[in-house]
Short mmCIF file of C-alpha atoms in Angstrom, two decimals:
data_model
loop_
_atom_site.label_atom_id
_atom_site.label_comp_id
_atom_site.label_asym_id
_atom_site.label_seq_id
_atom_site.Cartn_x
_atom_site.Cartn_y
_atom_site.Cartn_z
CA PHE N 47 -36.16 88.10 166.31
CA TYR N 48 -38.94 90.37 165.11
CA LEU N 49 -37.57 93.30 167.13
CA LEU N 50 -34.03 92.68 165.84
CA GLU N 51 -35.24 92.61 162.24
CA LEU N 52 -37.22 95.85 162.77
CA MET N 53 -34.18 97.60 164.27
CA GLY N 54 -32.02 96.35 161.36
CA ARG N 55 -34.42 97.84 158.81
CA ARG N 56 -34.39 101.20 160.58
CA MET N 57 -30.59 101.19 160.76
CA ARG N 58 -30.34 100.49 157.03
CA ARG N 59 -32.69 103.39 156.30
CA VAL N 60 -30.61 105.71 158.49
CA LEU N 61 -27.41 104.57 156.77
CA LEU N 62 -28.96 105.08 153.33
CA TRP N 63 -30.14 108.56 154.35
CA LEU N 64 -26.74 109.48 155.74
CA THR N 65 -25.06 108.14 152.58
CA GLY N 66 -27.35 110.28 150.44
CA VAL N 67 -26.60 113.39 152.47
CA CYS N 68 -22.86 112.75 152.17
CA VAL N 69 -23.11 112.25 148.41
CA ILE N 70 -25.04 115.50 148.03
CA ALA N 71 -22.54 117.37 150.22
CA VAL N 72 -19.54 116.03 148.32
CA GLY N 73 -21.23 116.78 145.01
CA TYR N 74 -21.98 120.36 146.03
CA ALA N 75 -18.41 120.89 147.23
CA PHE N 76 -17.01 119.50 143.98
CA TYR N 77 -19.36 121.66 141.93
CA THR N 78 -18.40 124.82 143.83
CA PHE N 79 -14.65 124.14 143.53
CA HIS N 80 -14.91 123.21 139.85
CA SER N 81 -16.96 126.31 139.05
CA LYS N 82 -14.45 128.62 140.73
CA THR N 83 -11.54 126.83 139.06
CA PHE N 84 -13.22 127.11 135.68
CA CYS N 85 -13.88 130.81 136.20
CA LEU N 86 -10.28 131.39 137.20
CA GLN N 87 -8.95 129.45 134.20
CA HIS N 88 -11.32 131.30 131.92
CA LEU N 89 -10.16 134.63 133.35
CA VAL N 90 -6.50 133.73 132.88
CA LYS N 91 -7.10 132.53 129.33
CA SER N 92 -9.11 135.63 128.51
CA THR N 93 -6.42 137.92 129.92
CA ALA N 94 -3.68 136.14 127.99
CA LEU N 95 -5.76 136.31 124.84
CA ALA N 96 -6.34 140.01 125.35
CA ASP N 97 -2.64 140.59 125.89
CA ASN N 98 -1.85 138.71 122.68
CA ILE N 99 -4.40 140.70 120.73
CA ILE N 100 -3.05 144.00 122.06
CA SER N 101 0.58 143.10 121.40
CA GLN N 102 -0.17 141.82 117.90
CA ASN N 103 -2.23 144.82 116.90
CA LEU N 104 -0.37 147.63 118.67
CA PRO N 105 1.54 148.68 115.52
CA THR N 106 -1.72 148.57 113.56
CA VAL N 107 -3.50 150.64 116.19
CA ILE N 108 -0.74 153.23 116.13
CA SER N 109 -0.60 153.29 112.35
CA LYS N 110 -4.37 153.84 112.16
CA SER N 111 -4.26 156.84 114.45
CA PRO N 112 -5.98 159.90 112.91
CA ILE N 113 -2.84 161.50 111.44
CA ASN N 114 -3.10 163.62 108.34
CA ASP N 115 -0.39 164.06 105.76
CA ASP N 116 -0.32 167.80 106.36
CA GLN N 117 0.47 167.46 110.08
CA THR N 118 3.89 168.51 111.28
CA ALA N 119 6.38 165.91 112.45
CA SER N 120 6.22 167.13 116.04
CA ASP N 121 2.50 166.27 116.20
CA ILE N 122 2.98 162.57 115.56
CA PRO N 123 4.84 161.31 118.65
CA THR N 124 2.65 163.29 121.03
CA ARG N 125 -0.66 162.31 119.43
CA ARG N 126 -2.03 165.51 120.95
CA PRO N 127 -3.45 168.62 119.29
CA ALA N 128 -1.04 171.52 119.04
CA ASP N 129 -1.19 173.97 121.92
CA PRO N 130 -0.32 177.51 120.76
CA THR N 131 0.62 178.48 124.33
CA GLN N 132 3.40 175.86 124.51
CA SER N 133 6.89 176.43 123.19
CA PRO N 134 7.86 174.45 120.05
CA ALA N 135 9.16 170.93 120.56
CA ARG N 136 12.92 170.52 120.76
CA GLN N 137 14.28 169.33 117.42
CA SER N 138 16.94 166.62 117.59
CA LEU N 139 18.74 164.42 115.09
CA LEU N 140 20.02 160.85 115.40
CA ILE N 141 22.78 160.02 112.91
CA PHE N 142 22.92 156.30 112.15
CA GLY N 143 25.37 154.53 109.87
CA GLN N 144 28.26 152.12 109.54
CA ASP N 145 31.77 153.42 110.14
CA ARG N 146 33.50 154.88 107.06
CA SER N 147 30.20 156.03 105.54
CA GLY N 148 30.47 159.78 106.15
CA THR N 149 29.15 159.83 109.70
CA THR N 150 32.29 161.45 111.13
CA PHE N 151 32.21 164.30 108.59
CA ILE N 152 28.52 165.05 109.24
CA SER N 153 29.08 164.82 113.00
CA ALA N 154 32.04 167.21 112.78
CA MET N 155 29.89 169.61 110.76
CA PHE N 156 27.30 169.74 113.52
CA ALA N 157 30.04 169.96 116.16
CA LYS N 158 31.18 173.22 114.53
CA ASP N 159 27.70 174.68 115.00
CA PRO N 160 27.49 176.49 118.38
CA GLN N 161 23.71 176.02 118.60
CA ILE N 162 23.99 172.19 118.59
CA PHE N 163 24.57 169.83 121.50
CA MET N 164 26.61 167.24 119.57
CA VAL N 165 27.50 163.89 121.20
CA TYR N 166 29.55 161.52 119.07
CA GLU N 167 29.36 157.76 119.61
CA PRO N 168 28.18 157.75 123.25
CA LEU N 169 27.57 154.01 123.05
CA TRP N 170 31.29 153.38 123.20
CA ILE N 171 30.83 154.03 126.91
CA THR N 172 27.91 151.63 127.39
CA GLN N 173 29.75 148.99 125.40
CA ARG N 174 32.72 149.24 127.73
CA TRP N 175 30.41 148.67 130.69
CA GLN N 176 29.66 145.25 129.26
CA TYR N 177 33.34 144.33 129.24
CA TYR N 178 34.70 146.04 132.35
CA GLU N 179 31.65 146.22 134.62
CA ARG N 180 29.93 142.92 134.02
CA ARG N 181 28.25 143.01 137.42
CA TYR N 182 26.45 146.18 136.39
CA ASN N 183 23.05 144.96 135.26
CA CYS N 184 21.67 147.46 132.81
CA SER N 185 18.53 147.01 130.76
CA GLU N 186 18.35 149.04 127.55
CA CYS N 187 21.43 151.08 128.46
CA GLU N 188 21.88 152.25 124.88
CA LEU N 189 18.31 153.44 124.58
CA GLN N 190 18.40 155.33 127.88
CA VAL N 191 21.61 157.17 126.99
CA VAL N 192 20.34 158.20 123.54
CA ASN N 193 17.02 159.30 125.05
CA SER N 194 18.80 161.54 127.54
CA ILE N 195 20.81 163.22 124.76
CA VAL N 196 18.00 163.91 122.31
CA ALA N 197 15.71 165.21 125.08
CA CYS N 198 18.39 167.04 127.12
CA ASN N 199 17.25 165.11 130.16
CA PHE N 200 20.02 163.34 132.07
CA THR N 201 18.06 163.18 135.31
CA ARG N 202 15.52 160.82 133.76
CA SER N 203 17.37 157.63 134.74
CA PRO N 204 20.36 156.38 136.78
CA VAL N 205 21.91 155.11 133.53
CA SER N 206 21.94 158.63 132.08
CA THR N 207 23.61 159.97 135.22
CA LYS N 208 26.16 157.16 135.20
CA PHE N 209 26.98 157.99 131.57
CA LEU N 210 27.89 161.56 132.58
CA SER N 211 30.50 160.19 134.99
CA TYR N 212 32.44 158.83 131.99
CA THR N 213 32.51 161.98 129.88
CA SER N 214 35.46 163.76 131.49
CA HIS N 215 37.86 162.13 129.00
CA PRO N 216 37.56 161.32 125.26
CA TRP N 217 35.95 157.91 124.76
CA THR N 218 36.80 157.40 121.05
CA GLY N 219 39.63 158.46 118.78
CA ALA N 220 37.41 159.94 116.08
CA GLN N 221 35.54 162.20 118.48
CA PRO N 222 35.25 165.66 116.82
CA VAL N 223 34.39 167.36 120.11
CA ASN N 224 33.68 166.50 123.74
CA ILE N 225 30.76 168.81 124.34
CA PHE N 226 30.85 168.07 128.07
CA ARG N 227 34.30 169.71 128.31
CA SER N 228 33.32 172.77 126.29
CA PRO N 229 33.22 176.33 127.74
CA LYS N 230 29.44 176.11 128.19
CA PHE N 231 29.99 173.42 130.82
CA CYS N 232 33.41 174.41 132.16
CA ASP N 233 35.16 177.41 133.65
CA THR N 234 37.35 178.70 130.82
CA SER N 235 39.81 180.32 133.20
CA MET N 236 42.75 178.00 133.71
CA ASP N 237 43.85 176.80 137.12
CA LEU N 238 47.45 176.61 138.35
CA ARG N 239 47.99 173.43 136.33
CA ASN N 240 46.73 175.10 133.13
CA GLU N 241 43.71 172.79 133.08
CA THR N 242 40.15 173.78 132.37
CA ASN N 243 38.03 173.61 135.50
CA CYS N 244 35.01 171.39 134.80
CA PRO N 245 32.50 170.08 137.35
CA GLU N 246 31.89 166.38 137.95
CA LEU N 247 28.82 166.11 135.77
CA GLY N 248 27.84 162.69 137.08
CA LYS N 249 27.15 164.34 140.43
CA HIS N 250 25.23 167.24 138.88
CA PRO N 251 22.92 165.91 136.12
CA GLU N 252 20.46 168.75 136.75
CA PHE N 253 23.22 171.21 135.80
CA VAL N 254 23.74 169.34 132.52
CA ASP N 255 20.00 169.47 131.80
CA LYS N 256 19.94 173.21 132.45
CA VAL N 257 22.93 173.99 130.22
CA CYS N 258 21.77 171.66 127.46
CA ASN N 259 18.30 173.19 127.33
CA SER N 260 19.33 176.84 127.76
CA LYS N 261 22.57 177.01 125.73
CA PHE N 262 21.79 174.69 122.80
CA ASN N 263 18.81 174.81 120.44
CA HIS N 264 19.17 171.26 119.17
CA SER N 265 20.69 167.88 120.03
CA VAL N 266 22.55 165.60 117.63
CA VAL N 267 23.82 162.13 118.50
CA LYS N 268 25.77 159.77 116.24
CA VAL N 269 25.32 156.01 116.72
CA SER N 270 27.03 153.13 114.96
CA PRO N 271 25.07 149.88 114.58
CA VAL N 272 28.03 147.80 115.81
CA ARG N 273 27.43 149.21 119.29
CA LEU N 274 23.72 148.32 119.33
CA PRO N 275 22.16 145.03 120.49
CA GLN N 276 22.29 142.72 117.48
CA GLU N 277 23.46 145.73 115.42
CA LYS N 278 19.83 146.52 114.63
CA LEU N 279 18.15 149.85 114.01
CA ALA N 280 14.99 148.18 115.31
CA ASN N 281 16.48 148.00 118.82
CA LEU N 282 16.75 151.77 119.09
CA VAL N 283 14.94 154.05 116.66
CA PRO N 284 11.22 153.23 117.15
CA GLN N 285 11.68 153.36 120.93
CA VAL N 286 13.42 156.74 120.75
CA PHE N 287 10.50 158.11 118.75
CA MET N 288 7.82 156.82 121.09
CA GLN N 289 9.60 157.49 124.41
CA ASN N 290 10.29 161.16 123.60
CA PRO N 291 6.86 162.53 122.68
CA ASP N 292 7.85 166.11 123.47
CA THR N 293 10.90 166.04 121.19
CA ASP N 294 10.82 166.16 117.39
CA VAL N 295 13.43 163.48 116.67
CA ARG N 296 14.63 162.82 113.12
CA VAL N 297 16.87 159.97 111.90
CA LEU N 298 19.58 160.42 109.28
CA HIS N 299 20.80 157.11 107.84
CA LEU N 300 24.11 157.33 105.96
CA VAL N 301 24.85 154.53 103.48
CA ARG N 302 27.91 153.95 101.30
CA ASP N 303 28.66 151.75 98.31
CA PRO N 304 30.13 148.65 100.02
CA ARG N 305 33.10 148.64 97.63
CA GLY N 306 34.03 152.16 98.74
CA GLY N 307 33.35 151.49 102.42
CA ILE N 308 35.35 148.26 102.47
CA ASN N 309 38.17 149.88 100.48
CA SER N 310 38.39 152.55 103.17
CA ARG N 311 38.42 149.93 105.92
CA ILE N 312 41.19 147.99 104.22
CA ASN N 313 43.29 151.14 103.82
CA ILE N 314 43.27 151.72 107.59
CA ARG N 315 43.74 147.98 108.27
CA TRP N 316 40.33 147.29 109.75
CA MET N 317 39.83 144.43 107.28
CA LYS N 318 41.91 141.85 105.47
CA ASP N 319 42.42 142.34 101.74
CA TYR N 320 42.07 139.90 98.87
CA PRO N 321 42.98 137.03 98.67
CA ASN N 322 42.50 136.56 102.42
CA PRO N 323 39.31 134.46 102.92
CA ASP N 324 38.21 136.75 105.77
CA LEU N 325 37.38 139.42 103.17
CA ALA N 326 34.32 137.51 101.92
CA ARG N 327 33.03 136.71 105.41
CA THR N 328 33.47 140.25 106.74
CA ALA N 329 31.96 141.83 103.62
CA ARG N 330 28.92 139.56 103.82
CA LYS N 331 28.34 140.34 107.49
CA LEU N 332 28.64 144.09 106.91
CA CYS N 333 26.28 144.13 103.95
CA ASP N 334 23.71 141.86 105.60
CA SER N 335 23.59 144.28 108.54
CA ILE N 336 22.97 147.24 106.23
CA VAL N 337 20.25 145.37 104.33
CA GLY N 338 18.47 144.44 107.55
CA ASN N 339 18.45 148.03 108.79
CA LEU N 340 17.24 149.39 105.46
CA HIS N 341 14.37 146.88 105.40
CA HIS N 342 13.47 147.76 108.98
CA ALA N 343 13.41 151.48 108.24
CA ASP N 344 11.11 150.91 105.29
CA ARG N 345 8.76 148.43 106.93
CA THR N 346 8.48 149.41 110.60
CA LEU N 347 8.62 153.18 110.26
CA THR N 348 6.05 153.01 107.47
CA GLU N 349 3.72 150.98 109.70
CA LEU N 350 4.15 153.53 112.49
CA LYS N 351 3.60 156.43 110.07
CA LEU N 352 7.00 157.80 110.99
CA LYS N 353 8.75 157.36 107.65
CA HIS N 354 8.82 161.14 107.10
CA LYS N 355 11.10 161.37 110.14
CA TYR N 356 13.69 159.20 108.39
CA LYS N 357 16.11 160.19 105.65
CA MET N 358 18.72 158.08 103.88
CA VAL N 359 21.69 159.86 102.33
CA PHE N 360 24.41 158.26 100.21
CA TYR N 361 28.05 158.93 100.92
CA LYS N 362 28.42 159.77 97.22
CA GLN N 363 25.87 162.58 97.58
CA ILE N 364 28.01 164.17 100.28
CA ALA N 365 31.21 163.74 98.25
CA ASP N 366 29.72 165.07 95.00
CA ASP N 367 27.89 168.06 96.53
CA PRO N 368 28.97 168.58 100.14
CA VAL N 369 27.42 172.02 100.61
CA GLY N 370 24.12 171.23 98.91
CA THR N 371 23.72 167.86 100.64
CA SER N 372 24.60 169.36 104.03
CA LYS N 373 21.99 172.11 103.58
CA ASP N 374 19.46 169.44 102.68
CA ILE N 375 20.31 167.56 105.90
CA TYR N 376 19.96 170.76 107.93
CA ASN N 377 16.54 171.40 106.39
CA PHE N 378 15.43 167.83 107.09
CA ALA N 379 16.45 168.15 110.75
CA GLY N 380 14.70 171.52 111.07
CA PHE N 381 17.92 173.40 111.85
CA ASN N 382 19.25 176.67 110.45
CA MET N 383 22.77 176.43 109.01
CA PRO N 384 25.09 179.25 110.15
CA VAL N 385 27.35 180.93 107.62
CA GLU N 386 30.38 179.71 109.59
CA THR N 387 29.29 176.10 109.15
CA GLU N 388 28.99 176.46 105.38
CA LYS N 389 32.45 178.03 105.31
CA TRP N 390 33.85 175.07 107.28
CA ILE N 391 32.31 172.62 104.78
CA VAL N 392 33.98 174.38 101.84
CA GLU N 393 37.35 174.52 103.58
CA SER N 394 37.15 170.83 104.54
CA THR N 395 36.09 169.51 101.14
CA LYS N 396 38.18 171.83 98.94
CA PRO N 397 41.36 172.17 100.99
CA SER N 398 44.62 173.69 99.86
CA LYS N 399 47.45 171.33 98.91
CA GLU N 400 49.29 172.22 102.09
CA LYS N 401 46.30 171.51 104.32
CA LEU N 402 45.43 168.28 102.50
CA SER N 403 48.99 166.94 102.74
CA GLY N 404 48.91 167.39 106.50
CA GLU N 405 45.60 165.52 106.87
CA ILE N 406 45.70 162.84 104.18
CA ASN N 407 47.28 160.19 106.43
CA GLN N 408 44.91 160.82 109.34
CA PRO N 409 42.25 158.06 109.18
CA TYR N 410 39.62 160.08 111.07
CA SER N 411 40.31 163.44 109.47
CA THR N 412 37.33 165.27 107.97
CA VAL N 413 39.59 167.15 105.52
CA ARG N 414 39.43 165.52 102.10
CA ASN N 415 39.25 166.59 98.49
CA ALA N 416 35.60 165.76 97.83
CA THR N 417 35.97 165.63 94.04
CA GLY N 418 35.93 161.96 93.05
CA ASN N 419 36.40 160.79 96.65
CA ALA N 420 33.37 158.49 96.58
CA ASP N 421 34.78 156.58 93.58
CA LYS N 422 38.38 156.22 94.69
CA TRP N 423 37.88 152.49 95.02
CA ARG N 424 37.62 152.31 91.22
CA GLN N 425 41.11 153.73 90.84
CA ASP N 426 43.16 152.08 93.56
CA ALA N 427 41.24 148.98 94.61
CA PHE N 428 42.10 145.57 93.26
CA PHE N 429 39.68 144.23 90.67
CA GLN N 430 39.54 140.83 92.38
CA ARG N 431 38.69 142.53 95.67
CA ASN N 432 35.69 144.22 94.06
CA ARG N 433 34.51 140.94 92.55
CA VAL N 434 34.46 139.34 96.03
CA ILE N 435 32.56 142.30 97.49
CA GLU N 436 30.04 142.35 94.64
CA ARG N 437 29.39 138.63 95.09
CA GLU N 438 28.97 138.77 98.88
CA CYS N 439 26.99 142.04 98.82
CA LYS N 440 24.70 141.22 95.91
CA THR N 441 21.48 141.79 97.87
CA LEU N 442 22.61 145.20 99.11
CA MET N 443 23.87 146.29 95.70
CA ASP N 444 20.61 145.27 94.06
CA LEU N 445 18.66 147.10 96.75
CA LEU N 446 20.69 150.29 96.20
CA GLY N 447 20.71 149.93 92.40
CA LEU N 448 24.51 149.84 92.18
CA GLU N 449 26.17 148.74 88.96
CA ARG N 450 28.89 146.11 88.84
CA VAL N 451 32.35 146.83 87.50
CA SER N 452 32.89 144.55 84.54
CA GLU N 453 36.64 145.06 84.32
CA PRO N 454 39.44 147.11 85.89
CA ASP N 455 39.57 150.77 84.91
CA GLY N 456 43.03 150.27 83.52
CA LEU N 457 41.65 147.83 80.93
CA SER N 458 38.57 149.82 79.90
#
């Protein structure tokens, strides 16, 4: 019995020792795993926090860049000191505005200028992709097309090259010119079918880049908000500025009194007239879109210190002084206005009776008698129509400082 008891004691000691070793081993393994897991979690949290800090403060960082008020506009996107050995940055203009606000007239003015690569409403093409080519997955199509136009660089992305494949025919009824079918891109000698011989530009984007850069001093592109994602200036303009650092891009925002703009839309049957209830809904949607884009231009571009690259012009300014306002727009863009362009402006805004009678019923014609054109809605619009517009567009009218019409002109 004594020997059995002695062996039992030794066995218990061995078991206790083995148990202790196992506990220590398990504890060490748990500590090692927990430490590594904690470090990994800490790293992930730290990285996410850093990303949040960067994303939240990126506009502030950009806005606090060392930019002086006396710097030129071309210095700001590049954030680099001027190099006297480099050629000046290409100067381009983006025209932004609702339809029936003077955008077609200004676009046609630039289309008459042989030094300007003018592309009118290219986003009609990208919008059609959404309807007719739904399998085509395109991210930021609108931005990529506009970038290629302002920078004269259609080889920069497959989207830009695809866009060229759709330029052989007019893509909108109001198009003042199809620059891609002009003599600078096409063989002016007619073939046997009396058709201009033009290359398939979608297969030769490098040819388009060469012609655009060598034959045209500037690029101008007109964009309507209805063809932008969510109809927002914010989804295009800041990105165009920052993604084209070697191009001096300016933005011209055309705005019209909503009573005049809606009157024009009703006259060409784009909108229902009073007393149709759709008038109030459509007017409210239109004006809310304009207000949102005006607020964005003021807030975001100011934060990015790019407000000097933005100019708002009223339709009434163009109608009251077409030559003076157009020269002001040319100066803002950094372009030189040819004498022929000024002559075209005068002929288009002060036409003869014969010329005006032939154009007056054309909804997209740029020939109009400018005198009093901006206030035509006062003369031929219904008073009740204006009351609906003024009610639904109150925020926009207050923002623009527009006065209400207290009674019809015929009763004043």
